[in-house]
PDB file of C-alpha atoms in Angstrom:
ATOM      1  CA  MET A   1    -164.790 158.567  51.692  1.00 61.00           C
ATOM      2  CA  GLY A   2    -163.009 156.224  50.489  1.00 69.00           C
ATOM      3  CA  ALA A   3    -158.584 154.831  50.073  1.00 78.00           C
ATOM      4  CA  SER A   4    -156.599 154.353  47.097  1.00 87.00           C
ATOM      5  CA  PHE A   5    -152.980 153.426  46.749  1.00 88.00           C
ATOM      6  CA  GLN A   6    -150.717 153.234  44.495  1.00 89.00           C
ATOM      7  CA  SER A   7    -146.723 153.331  44.043  1.00 88.00           C
ATOM      8  CA  VAL A   8    -144.803 155.156  40.835  1.00 90.00           C
ATOM      9  CA  LEU A   9    -142.701 151.737  40.381  1.00 92.00           C
ATOM     10  CA  ILE A  10    -142.240 147.928  40.551  1.00 89.00           C
ATOM     11  CA  ASN A  11    -139.118 147.088  42.341  1.00 80.00           C
ATOM     12  CA  THR A  12    -136.192 145.380  39.739  1.00 89.00           C
ATOM     13  CA  GLU A  13    -133.354 145.240  40.078  1.00 91.00           C
ATOM     14  CA  SER A  14    -132.735 148.866  39.383  1.00 91.00           C
ATOM     15  CA  THR A  15    -135.186 150.490  41.355  1.00 91.00           C
ATOM     16  CA  SER A  16    -134.596 148.413  44.889  1.00 90.00           C
ATOM     17  CA  HIS A  17    -131.898 149.549  43.280  1.00 89.00           C
ATOM     18  CA  LEU A  18    -132.458 153.929  43.547  1.00 90.00           C
ATOM     19  CA  CYS A  19    -134.323 153.133  46.772  1.00 91.00           C
ATOM     20  CA  LYS A  20    -131.211 151.338  49.365  1.00 91.00           C
ATOM     21  CA  ASN A  21    -129.319 154.739  48.071  1.00 92.00           C
ATOM     22  CA  LEU A  22    -132.125 156.912  48.745  1.00 92.00           C
ATOM     23  CA  LYS A  23    -132.230 155.109  52.506  1.00 90.00           C
ATOM     24  CA  TYR A  24    -129.418 154.493  53.102  1.00 90.00           C
ATOM     25  CA  GLY A  25    -126.687 156.044  50.872  1.00 90.00           C
ATOM     26  CA  PHE A  26    -126.590 159.609  52.588  1.00 91.00           C
ATOM     27  CA  ASN A  27    -128.511 161.135  49.370  1.00 91.00           C
ATOM     28  CA  TYR A  28    -131.204 163.015  50.353  1.00 93.00           C
ATOM     29  CA  ARG A  29    -131.483 165.029  47.006  1.00 96.00           C
ATOM     30  CA  LEU A  30    -132.169 161.714  44.837  1.00 96.00           C
ATOM     31  CA  GLY A  31    -135.157 162.041  47.079  1.00 96.00           C
ATOM     32  CA  ILE A  32    -136.209 165.462  45.757  1.00 97.00           C
ATOM     33  CA  SER A  33    -135.450 163.898  42.482  1.00 97.00           C
ATOM     34  CA  LEU A  34    -138.085 161.283  42.125  1.00 96.00           C
ATOM     35  CA  GLY A  35    -140.588 163.175  44.034  1.00 97.00           C
ATOM     36  CA  LYS A  36    -140.950 166.029  41.121  1.00 98.00           C
ATOM     37  CA  SER A  37    -140.278 163.871  38.163  1.00 97.00           C
ATOM     38  CA  LEU A  38    -141.858 160.165  39.394  1.00 96.00           C
ATOM     39  CA  LEU A  39    -144.299 160.880  41.850  1.00 97.00           C
ATOM     40  CA  GLY A  40    -145.092 164.809  40.811  1.00 97.00           C
ATOM     41  CA  PRO A  41    -146.722 163.858  37.886  1.00 97.00           C
ATOM     42  CA  TYR A  42    -148.864 160.504  39.390  1.00 96.00           C
ATOM     43  CA  LEU A  43    -150.267 162.897  42.003  1.00 97.00           C
ATOM     44  CA  GLN A  44    -151.150 166.315  39.865  1.00 97.00           C
ATOM     45  CA  SER A  45    -152.708 163.779  37.191  1.00 96.00           C
ATOM     46  CA  PHE A  46    -154.703 162.891  41.085  1.00 96.00           C
ATOM     47  CA  CYS A  47    -155.765 165.728  41.911  1.00 95.00           C
ATOM     48  CA  GLU A  48    -157.953 166.610  38.200  1.00 95.00           C
ATOM     49  CA  ARG A  49    -160.135 163.845  38.409  1.00 94.00           C
ATOM     50  CA  VAL A  50    -160.752 164.145  42.243  1.00 93.00           C
ATOM     51  CA  ASN A  51    -160.511 167.552  41.766  1.00 93.00           C
ATOM     52  CA  LYS A  52    -159.258 168.185  45.603  1.00 93.00           C
ATOM     53  CA  ASN A  53    -155.936 170.014  46.481  1.00 95.00           C
ATOM     54  CA  PRO A  54    -153.659 168.481  48.088  1.00 98.00           C
ATOM     55  CA  VAL A  55    -152.051 168.586  51.555  1.00 98.00           C
ATOM     56  CA  LEU A  56    -148.902 165.294  51.093  1.00 99.00           C
ATOM     57  CA  ILE A  57    -147.724 163.782  54.868  1.00 98.00           C
ATOM     58  CA  PRO A  58    -144.558 161.799  55.254  1.00 98.00           C
ATOM     59  CA  VAL A  59    -144.193 159.067  56.544  1.00 97.00           C
ATOM     60  CA  PRO A  60    -142.348 159.741  60.003  1.00 96.00           C
ATOM     61  CA  VAL A  61    -139.001 158.088  60.516  1.00 92.00           C
ATOM     62  CA  SER A  62    -138.014 157.247  64.711  1.00 89.00           C
ATOM     63  CA  ARG A  63    -135.845 160.058  65.677  1.00 90.00           C
ATOM     64  CA  LYS A  64    -132.888 157.227  65.722  1.00 90.00           C
ATOM     65  CA  ARG A  65    -133.948 156.570  61.978  1.00 88.00           C
ATOM     66  CA  LYS A  66    -133.356 160.348  61.317  1.00 91.00           C
ATOM     67  CA  LYS A  67    -130.171 161.226  63.165  1.00 92.00           C
ATOM     68  CA  MET A  68    -128.772 158.023  61.251  1.00 91.00           C
ATOM     69  CA  ARG A  69    -129.705 159.203  58.308  1.00 91.00           C
ATOM     70  CA  GLY A  70    -129.403 162.507  58.295  1.00 93.00           C
ATOM     71  CA  TYR A  71    -133.654 162.827  57.097  1.00 95.00           C
ATOM     72  CA  ASN A  72    -136.243 161.077  56.254  1.00 96.00           C
ATOM     73  CA  GLN A  73    -136.038 159.825  52.992  1.00 96.00           C
ATOM     74  CA  SER A  74    -140.752 160.192  53.120  1.00 97.00           C
ATOM     75  CA  GLU A  75    -139.619 164.178  53.618  1.00 98.00           C
ATOM     76  CA  LYS A  76    -137.340 164.508  51.138  1.00 98.00           C
ATOM     77  CA  LEU A  77    -139.950 162.215  48.408  1.00 98.00           C
ATOM     78  CA  SER A  78    -142.636 164.466  49.582  1.00 98.00           C
ATOM     79  CA  GLN A  79    -140.715 168.383  48.823  1.00 99.00           C
ATOM     80  CA  GLY A  80    -139.287 166.989  44.965  1.00 98.00           C
ATOM     81  CA  CYS A  81    -143.580 166.350  44.787  1.00 98.00           C
ATOM     82  CA  LEU A  82    -144.868 169.639  46.584  1.00 99.00           C
ATOM     83  CA  GLN A  83    -142.381 170.991  44.301  1.00 98.00           C
ATOM     84  CA  PHE A  84    -143.852 169.874  41.150  1.00 98.00           C
ATOM     85  CA  ILE A  85    -147.745 170.363  42.295  1.00 98.00           C
ATOM     86  CA  LEU A  86    -147.610 174.169  42.786  1.00 98.00           C
ATOM     87  CA  ALA A  87    -145.188 174.871  39.409  1.00 98.00           C
ATOM     88  CA  GLN A  88    -149.015 173.196  38.076  1.00 96.00           C
ATOM     89  CA  GLY A  89    -150.898 175.608  40.021  1.00 96.00           C
ATOM     90  CA  PHE A  90    -151.821 173.308  42.747  1.00 96.00           C
ATOM     91  CA  HIS A  91    -152.897 174.980  46.490  1.00 95.00           C
ATOM     92  CA  ALA A  92    -150.720 172.143  48.481  1.00 97.00           C
ATOM     93  CA  THR A  93    -148.085 171.676  51.062  1.00 97.00           C
ATOM     94  CA  ILE A  94    -147.241 169.050  53.311  1.00 98.00           C
ATOM     95  CA  VAL A  95    -148.412 167.786  56.502  1.00 97.00           C
ATOM     96  CA  ASN A  96    -145.526 166.247  59.127  1.00 97.00           C
ATOM     97  CA  LEU A  97    -149.387 165.196  61.017  1.00 97.00           C
ATOM     98  CA  LEU A  98    -148.132 161.519  61.967  1.00 97.00           C
ATOM     99  CA  LYS A  99    -145.324 160.668  64.538  1.00 94.00           C
ATOM    100  CA  LYS A 100    -143.443 157.513  65.327  1.00 91.00           C
ATOM    101  CA  VAL A 101    -143.878 157.196  68.939  1.00 88.00           C
ATOM    102  CA  LEU A 102    -141.799 154.084  69.138  1.00 76.00           C
ATOM    103  CA  HIS A 103    -138.881 153.338  67.531  1.00 62.00           C
ATOM    104  CA  LYS A 104    -138.585 149.450  66.304  1.00 56.00           C
ATOM    105  CA  ARG A 105    -136.271 146.863  65.521  1.00 60.00           C
ATOM    106  CA  SER A 106    -136.296 147.328  60.552  1.00 61.00           C
ATOM    107  CA  GLN A 107    -139.030 145.754  58.723  1.00 55.00           C
ATOM    108  CA  VAL A 108    -136.330 144.508  56.484  1.00 60.00           C
ATOM    109  CA  GLU A 109    -135.442 141.958  59.534  1.00 67.00           C
ATOM    110  CA  TYR A 110    -138.293 140.109  59.879  1.00 60.00           C
ATOM    111  CA  GLY A 111    -140.378 137.055  57.599  1.00 66.00           C
ATOM    112  CA  THR A 112    -144.593 138.582  56.463  1.00 61.00           C
ATOM    113  CA  PHE A 113    -146.018 137.835  59.460  1.00 57.00           C
ATOM    114  CA  THR A 114    -144.058 139.965  61.818  1.00 61.00           C
ATOM    115  CA  ARG A 115    -144.242 142.896  59.596  1.00 55.00           C
ATOM    116  CA  TRP A 116    -148.577 142.635  59.613  1.00 52.00           C
ATOM    117  CA  THR A 117    -147.871 143.202  63.402  1.00 60.00           C
ATOM    118  CA  ASN A 118    -144.515 145.360  63.826  1.00 55.00           C
ATOM    119  CA  PRO A 119    -145.995 148.573  62.965  1.00 55.00           C
ATOM    120  CA  THR A 120    -149.280 148.817  65.506  1.00 64.00           C
ATOM    121  CA  GLY A 121    -149.001 151.503  67.613  1.00 67.00           C
ATOM    122  CA  SER A 122    -145.383 152.824  66.669  1.00 78.00           C
ATOM    123  CA  MET A 123    -147.384 156.478  64.968  1.00 91.00           C
ATOM    124  CA  GLU A 124    -149.774 158.887  66.506  1.00 92.00           C
ATOM    125  CA  VAL A 125    -151.573 161.587  65.063  1.00 95.00           C
ATOM    126  CA  ARG A 126    -149.453 165.023  65.866  1.00 94.00           C
ATOM    127  CA  LYS A 127    -152.585 167.051  67.773  1.00 91.00           C
ATOM    128  CA  LYS A 128    -151.917 170.120  67.133  1.00 92.00           C
ATOM    129  CA  ILE A 129    -150.650 169.904  64.097  1.00 92.00           C
ATOM    130  CA  LYS A 130    -154.154 168.005  63.492  1.00 91.00           C
ATOM    131  CA  GLN A 131    -156.089 171.953  62.748  1.00 90.00           C
ATOM    132  CA  ARG A 132    -153.630 172.577  60.173  1.00 89.00           C
ATOM    133  CA  ILE A 133    -155.926 169.916  57.629  1.00 94.00           C
ATOM    134  CA  PRO A 134    -158.570 171.869  55.560  1.00 93.00           C
ATOM    135  CA  GLU A 135    -161.547 170.530  55.026  1.00 89.00           C
ATOM    136  CA  ASN A 136    -161.902 169.170  52.039  1.00 87.00           C
ATOM    137  CA  ALA A 137    -157.917 168.196  50.890  1.00 94.00           C
ATOM    138  CA  LEU A 138    -157.388 165.170  49.322  1.00 97.00           C
ATOM    139  CA  LEU A 139    -154.538 163.652  51.826  1.00 98.00           C
ATOM    140  CA  VAL A 140    -151.090 162.293  50.617  1.00 98.00           C
ATOM    141  CA  LEU A 141    -150.078 159.715  52.011  1.00 98.00           C
ATOM    142  CA  ILE A 142    -146.169 159.204  51.072  1.00 98.00           C
ATOM    143  CA  ASP A 143    -143.331 156.363  51.454  1.00 96.00           C
ATOM    144  CA  ASP A 144    -141.205 154.779  49.995  1.00 95.00           C
ATOM    145  CA  THR A 145    -140.680 151.860  49.730  1.00 92.00           C
ATOM    146  CA  VAL A 146    -144.041 149.002  50.483  1.00 91.00           C
ATOM    147  CA  THR A 147    -142.891 145.080  51.412  1.00 85.00           C
ATOM    148  CA  THR A 148    -146.044 144.332  52.824  1.00 84.00           C
ATOM    149  CA  GLY A 149    -148.437 147.721  53.088  1.00 87.00           C
ATOM    150  CA  SER A 150    -148.742 146.746  56.523  1.00 87.00           C
ATOM    151  CA  THR A 151    -146.698 150.237  58.088  1.00 89.00           C
ATOM    152  CA  LEU A 152    -148.546 152.632  54.847  1.00 93.00           C
ATOM    153  CA  ILE A 153    -152.440 150.401  56.225  1.00 92.00           C
ATOM    154  CA  HIS A 154    -151.341 150.910  59.628  1.00 92.00           C
ATOM    155  CA  ALA A 155    -150.483 154.737  59.236  1.00 95.00           C
ATOM    156  CA  SER A 156    -154.103 155.536  56.695  1.00 95.00           C
ATOM    157  CA  GLU A 157    -155.738 153.908  59.250  1.00 94.00           C
ATOM    158  CA  ILE A 158    -154.433 156.010  62.616  1.00 95.00           C
ATOM    159  CA  ILE A 159    -155.393 158.936  59.477  1.00 96.00           C
ATOM    160  CA  ARG A 160    -159.275 157.731  59.326  1.00 95.00           C
ATOM    161  CA  GLU A 161    -159.966 157.791  62.439  1.00 94.00           C
ATOM    162  CA  HIS A 162    -158.945 161.682  63.100  1.00 95.00           C
ATOM    163  CA  PHE A 163    -160.597 162.322  59.355  1.00 96.00           C
ATOM    164  CA  PRO A 164    -163.282 160.696  58.067  1.00 95.00           C
ATOM    165  CA  ASN A 165    -165.027 162.295  55.522  1.00 93.00           C
ATOM    166  CA  HIS A 166    -161.346 163.121  53.832  1.00 96.00           C
ATOM    167  CA  SER A 167    -160.216 161.451  50.766  1.00 95.00           C
ATOM    168  CA  ILE A 168    -156.338 159.400  50.921  1.00 96.00           C
ATOM    169  CA  LEU A 169    -154.241 158.901  48.859  1.00 97.00           C
ATOM    170  CA  ILE A 170    -151.463 156.024  49.490  1.00 97.00           C
ATOM    171  CA  LEU A 171    -148.328 157.391  46.895  1.00 97.00           C
ATOM    172  CA  ALA A 172    -145.460 154.670  46.738  1.00 96.00           C
ATOM    173  CA  LEU A 173    -142.160 155.312  45.530  1.00 95.00           C
ATOM    174  CA  ALA A 174    -141.700 151.595  45.305  1.00 94.00           C
ATOM    175  CA  LEU A 175    -143.951 148.445  45.479  1.00 91.00           C
ATOM    176  CA  GLU A 176    -141.576 144.895  45.988  1.00 84.00           C
ATOM    177  CA  VAL A 177    -142.873 141.973  44.193  1.00 69.00           C
TER     178      VAL A 177
END
């Protein structure tokens, strides 16, 4: 099974402002709204093409970051996306399959080369939750912003190790160019 990647926005100045407000502006409602209005319609179209029901997997953040921000922005995007998808008649769920096991400095603080290796070893699959994944589900890894893609590549590799026969969609709100 393969993996696909899609971002719904290119990181323009206004997109950058949205993403910063979502991540650092204590505005979790924005995440739900963006997930519902932007990620949801794309996911609906993708699910109709592949004829599979999605399992949404938010990219985890460390407990320290979640406490500082009050929420995980990828979870909020996933919640909005789920609301949209369920309203379209799909069977879908959010599963916090991945967990952060190492708190590392923010990717924003690193150059391109270091960003590629920084996520290595920072997350793993929650083994008890692994059984909740249906056999024929589309696994949808959701994140807010993609800079180098290293976090999403690392996360998708971990998922692929445990679910070699599942299709994976990596879905991001914005892609920095």
